[in-house]
Amino acid sequence: MMTGTSKIAILAATLTLFGASEALATQWNVSLWGKRRAFTEHVHKLAELVEAKTNGEFTFNISYGGLSNNRENLDNISFGAIEMAPKEMLSRFSRSSSTRPPSPTSAAGTPSC
């Protein structure tokens, strides 16, 4: 199982590899629910690290309920209205969710984040 630090390192390496710091400025809309708390701190840390690594060219617009209703996050990601929401929120409110725990890999065989 990958730790949060490992996921951050992989994202930062990917951004560097594909030249995100040389691309036009990019902003991802991130939908969270509730208020800022321990559960959401990893998203803020990821935003901070990515922005620093890309010299501000890649940022996260983190919103608590302002971008998407938590029950509509899956649809809004598929429509391109938002780019990111915590996996725990997505699996909890997914129309196809079941009582069994999520698989550690996605259908494509890559680790799920």
Short mmCIF file of N, CA and C in Angstrom, two decimals, residues 3-106:
data_model
loop_
_atom_site.label_atom_id
_atom_site.label_comp_id
_atom_site.label_asym_id
_atom_site.label_seq_id
_atom_site.Cartn_x
_atom_site.Cartn_y
_atom_site.Cartn_z
N THR A 3 1.92 5.07 0.69
CA THR A 3 1.62 6.10 1.67
C THR A 3 1.30 7.40 0.96
N GLY A 4 0.76 8.35 1.70
CA GLY A 4 0.44 9.66 1.14
C GLY A 4 1.68 10.34 0.58
N THR A 5 2.81 10.18 1.29
CA THR A 5 4.06 10.79 0.83
C THR A 5 4.50 10.17 -0.48
N SER A 6 4.32 8.86 -0.64
CA SER A 6 4.69 8.20 -1.90
C SER A 6 3.84 8.71 -3.05
N LYS A 7 2.54 8.90 -2.81
CA LYS A 7 1.65 9.40 -3.85
C LYS A 7 2.04 10.81 -4.27
N ILE A 8 2.40 11.64 -3.29
CA ILE A 8 2.82 13.01 -3.58
C ILE A 8 4.10 12.99 -4.40
N ALA A 9 5.04 12.13 -4.03
CA ALA A 9 6.30 12.05 -4.76
C ALA A 9 6.07 11.59 -6.20
N ILE A 10 5.18 10.63 -6.40
CA ILE A 10 4.88 10.14 -7.75
C ILE A 10 4.24 11.24 -8.58
N LEU A 11 3.30 11.99 -8.00
CA LEU A 11 2.66 13.08 -8.74
C LEU A 11 3.67 14.16 -9.10
N ALA A 12 4.53 14.52 -8.15
CA ALA A 12 5.54 15.55 -8.41
C ALA A 12 6.50 15.10 -9.50
N ALA A 13 6.90 13.81 -9.47
CA ALA A 13 7.80 13.29 -10.50
C ALA A 13 7.11 13.28 -11.86
N THR A 14 5.84 12.93 -11.89
CA THR A 14 5.09 12.92 -13.15
C THR A 14 4.99 14.32 -13.73
N LEU A 15 4.69 15.28 -12.87
CA LEU A 15 4.59 16.66 -13.34
C LEU A 15 5.92 17.15 -13.88
N THR A 16 7.01 16.78 -13.22
CA THR A 16 8.33 17.18 -13.68
C THR A 16 8.66 16.49 -15.00
N LEU A 17 8.38 15.19 -15.08
CA LEU A 17 8.69 14.41 -16.28
C LEU A 17 8.00 14.98 -17.51
N PHE A 18 6.75 15.37 -17.36
CA PHE A 18 5.98 15.88 -18.49
C PHE A 18 6.07 17.39 -18.65
N GLY A 19 6.99 18.02 -17.91
CA GLY A 19 7.24 19.44 -18.09
C GLY A 19 6.12 20.35 -17.66
N ALA A 20 5.42 20.00 -16.59
CA ALA A 20 4.32 20.85 -16.14
C ALA A 20 4.80 22.24 -15.79
N SER A 21 6.05 22.37 -15.35
CA SER A 21 6.54 23.69 -14.98
C SER A 21 6.75 24.57 -16.21
N GLU A 22 6.84 23.98 -17.39
CA GLU A 22 7.04 24.75 -18.61
C GLU A 22 5.73 24.94 -19.38
N ALA A 23 4.67 24.30 -18.96
CA ALA A 23 3.39 24.39 -19.65
C ALA A 23 2.65 25.64 -19.20
N LEU A 24 1.54 25.92 -19.85
CA LEU A 24 0.70 27.02 -19.42
C LEU A 24 0.14 26.71 -18.04
N ALA A 25 -0.21 27.75 -17.32
CA ALA A 25 -0.74 27.57 -15.98
C ALA A 25 -1.99 26.68 -16.02
N THR A 26 -2.07 25.77 -15.08
CA THR A 26 -3.18 24.83 -14.99
C THR A 26 -3.74 24.89 -13.58
N GLN A 27 -5.06 24.82 -13.48
CA GLN A 27 -5.70 24.78 -12.18
C GLN A 27 -6.70 23.64 -12.16
N TRP A 28 -6.59 22.78 -11.15
CA TRP A 28 -7.55 21.71 -10.96
C TRP A 28 -8.56 22.14 -9.91
N ASN A 29 -9.83 21.87 -10.18
CA ASN A 29 -10.89 22.10 -9.20
C ASN A 29 -11.02 20.85 -8.34
N VAL A 30 -10.91 21.04 -7.03
CA VAL A 30 -10.97 19.93 -6.07
C VAL A 30 -12.18 20.11 -5.18
N SER A 31 -13.06 19.14 -5.18
CA SER A 31 -14.29 19.20 -4.39
C SER A 31 -14.14 18.39 -3.11
N LEU A 32 -14.28 19.07 -1.97
CA LEU A 32 -14.26 18.42 -0.66
C LEU A 32 -15.56 18.75 0.05
N TRP A 33 -15.87 18.05 1.11
CA TRP A 33 -17.10 18.30 1.86
C TRP A 33 -16.76 18.63 3.30
N GLY A 34 -17.68 19.27 3.97
CA GLY A 34 -17.48 19.64 5.37
C GLY A 34 -16.56 20.84 5.50
N LYS A 35 -15.73 20.81 6.53
CA LYS A 35 -14.77 21.87 6.79
C LYS A 35 -13.36 21.28 6.73
N ARG A 36 -12.36 22.16 6.67
CA ARG A 36 -10.98 21.70 6.68
C ARG A 36 -10.71 20.96 8.00
N ARG A 37 -10.12 19.76 7.88
CA ARG A 37 -9.88 18.91 9.05
C ARG A 37 -8.76 17.93 8.72
N ALA A 38 -8.43 17.06 9.64
CA ALA A 38 -7.33 16.11 9.44
C ALA A 38 -7.52 15.29 8.18
N PHE A 39 -8.74 14.89 7.88
CA PHE A 39 -9.04 14.06 6.70
C PHE A 39 -8.68 14.77 5.40
N THR A 40 -8.69 16.10 5.39
CA THR A 40 -8.44 16.85 4.15
C THR A 40 -7.05 17.48 4.09
N GLU A 41 -6.27 17.34 5.13
CA GLU A 41 -4.95 17.98 5.16
C GLU A 41 -4.03 17.47 4.06
N HIS A 42 -4.15 16.20 3.68
CA HIS A 42 -3.29 15.67 2.62
C HIS A 42 -3.54 16.38 1.29
N VAL A 43 -4.77 16.81 1.04
CA VAL A 43 -5.09 17.52 -0.19
C VAL A 43 -4.41 18.89 -0.18
N HIS A 44 -4.45 19.56 0.96
CA HIS A 44 -3.80 20.87 1.07
C HIS A 44 -2.28 20.74 0.95
N LYS A 45 -1.72 19.69 1.52
CA LYS A 45 -0.26 19.46 1.42
C LYS A 45 0.12 19.15 -0.03
N LEU A 46 -0.68 18.33 -0.70
CA LEU A 46 -0.43 18.02 -2.10
C LEU A 46 -0.47 19.30 -2.93
N ALA A 47 -1.46 20.15 -2.70
CA ALA A 47 -1.57 21.42 -3.43
C ALA A 47 -0.35 22.29 -3.19
N GLU A 48 0.09 22.36 -1.96
CA GLU A 48 1.27 23.16 -1.61
C GLU A 48 2.53 22.65 -2.31
N LEU A 49 2.74 21.35 -2.28
CA LEU A 49 3.93 20.76 -2.89
C LEU A 49 3.93 20.88 -4.41
N VAL A 50 2.78 20.63 -5.02
CA VAL A 50 2.68 20.72 -6.48
C VAL A 50 2.89 22.16 -6.94
N GLU A 51 2.28 23.11 -6.24
CA GLU A 51 2.45 24.52 -6.61
C GLU A 51 3.92 24.94 -6.48
N ALA A 52 4.59 24.49 -5.41
CA ALA A 52 6.00 24.83 -5.23
C ALA A 52 6.87 24.18 -6.32
N LYS A 53 6.60 22.92 -6.62
CA LYS A 53 7.40 22.18 -7.60
C LYS A 53 7.25 22.75 -9.01
N THR A 54 6.07 23.31 -9.31
CA THR A 54 5.81 23.82 -10.66
C THR A 54 5.93 25.34 -10.73
N ASN A 55 6.48 25.95 -9.69
CA ASN A 55 6.63 27.41 -9.64
C ASN A 55 5.30 28.12 -9.85
N GLY A 56 4.23 27.57 -9.28
CA GLY A 56 2.91 28.19 -9.35
C GLY A 56 2.16 27.99 -10.65
N GLU A 57 2.71 27.18 -11.55
CA GLU A 57 2.06 26.95 -12.84
C GLU A 57 0.94 25.91 -12.76
N PHE A 58 0.92 25.11 -11.71
CA PHE A 58 -0.12 24.09 -11.51
C PHE A 58 -0.66 24.28 -10.10
N THR A 59 -1.92 24.64 -9.99
CA THR A 59 -2.51 24.89 -8.69
C THR A 59 -3.81 24.12 -8.53
N PHE A 60 -4.24 24.02 -7.28
CA PHE A 60 -5.50 23.38 -6.96
C PHE A 60 -6.46 24.45 -6.43
N ASN A 61 -7.68 24.48 -6.93
CA ASN A 61 -8.75 25.31 -6.40
C ASN A 61 -9.54 24.41 -5.46
N ILE A 62 -9.22 24.44 -4.19
CA ILE A 62 -9.84 23.56 -3.20
C ILE A 62 -11.10 24.23 -2.67
N SER A 63 -12.23 23.52 -2.77
CA SER A 63 -13.50 24.07 -2.33
C SER A 63 -14.22 23.05 -1.46
N TYR A 64 -14.83 23.55 -0.40
CA TYR A 64 -15.61 22.71 0.50
C TYR A 64 -17.10 22.91 0.20
N GLY A 65 -17.60 22.16 -0.78
CA GLY A 65 -19.01 22.19 -1.12
C GLY A 65 -19.39 23.25 -2.14
N GLY A 66 -18.48 24.10 -2.53
CA GLY A 66 -18.80 25.17 -3.47
C GLY A 66 -18.76 24.76 -4.93
N LEU A 67 -18.03 23.72 -5.25
CA LEU A 67 -17.89 23.28 -6.64
C LEU A 67 -18.88 22.19 -7.01
N SER A 68 -19.17 21.32 -6.06
CA SER A 68 -19.99 20.16 -6.37
C SER A 68 -20.58 19.60 -5.09
N ASN A 69 -21.81 19.15 -5.17
CA ASN A 69 -22.44 18.43 -4.08
C ASN A 69 -21.70 17.10 -3.95
N ASN A 70 -21.41 16.67 -2.73
CA ASN A 70 -20.62 15.44 -2.57
C ASN A 70 -21.26 14.23 -3.23
N ARG A 71 -22.57 14.21 -3.39
CA ARG A 71 -23.22 13.08 -4.06
C ARG A 71 -23.14 13.17 -5.58
N GLU A 72 -22.70 14.30 -6.10
CA GLU A 72 -22.60 14.50 -7.55
C GLU A 72 -21.15 14.51 -8.05
N ASN A 73 -20.20 14.22 -7.18
CA ASN A 73 -18.80 14.30 -7.56
C ASN A 73 -18.43 13.37 -8.72
N LEU A 74 -18.91 12.15 -8.70
CA LEU A 74 -18.58 11.22 -9.79
C LEU A 74 -19.05 11.75 -11.14
N ASP A 75 -20.30 12.20 -11.18
CA ASP A 75 -20.82 12.74 -12.43
C ASP A 75 -20.04 13.98 -12.86
N ASN A 76 -19.74 14.87 -11.93
CA ASN A 76 -19.03 16.09 -12.27
C ASN A 76 -17.59 15.84 -12.72
N ILE A 77 -16.96 14.80 -12.19
CA ILE A 77 -15.63 14.43 -12.68
C ILE A 77 -15.75 13.92 -14.11
N SER A 78 -16.74 13.08 -14.38
CA SER A 78 -16.89 12.54 -15.73
C SER A 78 -17.25 13.62 -16.75
N PHE A 79 -17.94 14.67 -16.33
CA PHE A 79 -18.29 15.78 -17.22
C PHE A 79 -17.15 16.78 -17.37
N GLY A 80 -16.12 16.67 -16.51
CA GLY A 80 -15.01 17.62 -16.56
C GLY A 80 -15.24 18.88 -15.76
N ALA A 81 -16.30 18.91 -14.94
CA ALA A 81 -16.59 20.10 -14.13
C ALA A 81 -15.59 20.23 -12.98
N ILE A 82 -15.14 19.11 -12.43
CA ILE A 82 -14.09 19.09 -11.40
C ILE A 82 -13.09 18.01 -11.78
N GLU A 83 -11.88 18.15 -11.27
CA GLU A 83 -10.84 17.19 -11.60
C GLU A 83 -10.54 16.21 -10.48
N MET A 84 -10.92 16.53 -9.26
CA MET A 84 -10.48 15.69 -8.15
C MET A 84 -11.47 15.76 -6.99
N ALA A 85 -11.65 14.61 -6.33
CA ALA A 85 -12.41 14.50 -5.09
C ALA A 85 -11.82 13.29 -4.36
N PRO A 86 -11.82 13.28 -3.03
CA PRO A 86 -11.25 12.14 -2.30
C PRO A 86 -11.93 10.83 -2.66
N LYS A 87 -11.13 9.78 -2.79
CA LYS A 87 -11.65 8.46 -3.16
C LYS A 87 -12.70 7.98 -2.16
N GLU A 88 -12.49 8.27 -0.88
CA GLU A 88 -13.43 7.83 0.13
C GLU A 88 -14.82 8.41 -0.14
N MET A 89 -14.89 9.66 -0.59
CA MET A 89 -16.17 10.27 -0.91
C MET A 89 -16.78 9.61 -2.13
N LEU A 90 -15.95 9.35 -3.12
CA LEU A 90 -16.46 8.78 -4.36
C LEU A 90 -17.03 7.39 -4.13
N SER A 91 -16.32 6.56 -3.39
CA SER A 91 -16.80 5.19 -3.19
C SER A 91 -18.02 5.16 -2.27
N ARG A 92 -18.11 6.09 -1.34
CA ARG A 92 -19.24 6.10 -0.42
C ARG A 92 -20.54 6.44 -1.14
N PHE A 93 -20.47 7.33 -2.13
CA PHE A 93 -21.68 7.79 -2.78
C PHE A 93 -21.85 7.28 -4.20
N SER A 94 -20.98 6.39 -4.61
CA SER A 94 -21.08 5.84 -5.96
C SER A 94 -22.37 5.06 -6.10
N ARG A 95 -23.00 5.20 -7.25
CA ARG A 95 -24.25 4.46 -7.51
C ARG A 95 -24.01 2.96 -7.53
N SER A 96 -22.79 2.56 -7.89
CA SER A 96 -22.50 1.14 -8.00
C SER A 96 -21.71 0.62 -6.80
N SER A 97 -21.64 1.40 -5.72
CA SER A 97 -20.84 0.96 -4.58
C SER A 97 -21.49 -0.25 -3.92
N SER A 98 -20.64 -1.06 -3.34
CA SER A 98 -21.13 -2.25 -2.64
C SER A 98 -20.56 -2.24 -1.23
N THR A 99 -20.88 -3.26 -0.46
CA THR A 99 -20.40 -3.31 0.91
C THR A 99 -19.00 -3.88 1.01
N ARG A 100 -18.47 -4.42 -0.07
CA ARG A 100 -17.11 -4.96 0.00
C ARG A 100 -16.10 -3.83 -0.17
N PRO A 101 -14.90 -3.99 0.41
CA PRO A 101 -13.89 -2.93 0.32
C PRO A 101 -13.40 -2.74 -1.11
N PRO A 102 -12.92 -1.52 -1.46
CA PRO A 102 -12.45 -1.28 -2.81
C PRO A 102 -11.19 -2.07 -3.13
N SER A 103 -11.02 -2.38 -4.39
CA SER A 103 -9.84 -3.11 -4.85
C SER A 103 -8.63 -2.20 -4.79
N PRO A 104 -7.43 -2.73 -4.49
CA PRO A 104 -6.23 -1.90 -4.45
C PRO A 104 -5.76 -1.47 -5.83
N THR A 105 -6.32 -2.05 -6.89
CA THR A 105 -5.96 -1.62 -8.25
C THR A 105 -7.21 -1.31 -9.02
N SER A 106 -7.07 -0.42 -9.99
CA SER A 106 -8.21 -0.06 -10.82
C SER A 106 -8.39 -1.12 -11.89
#
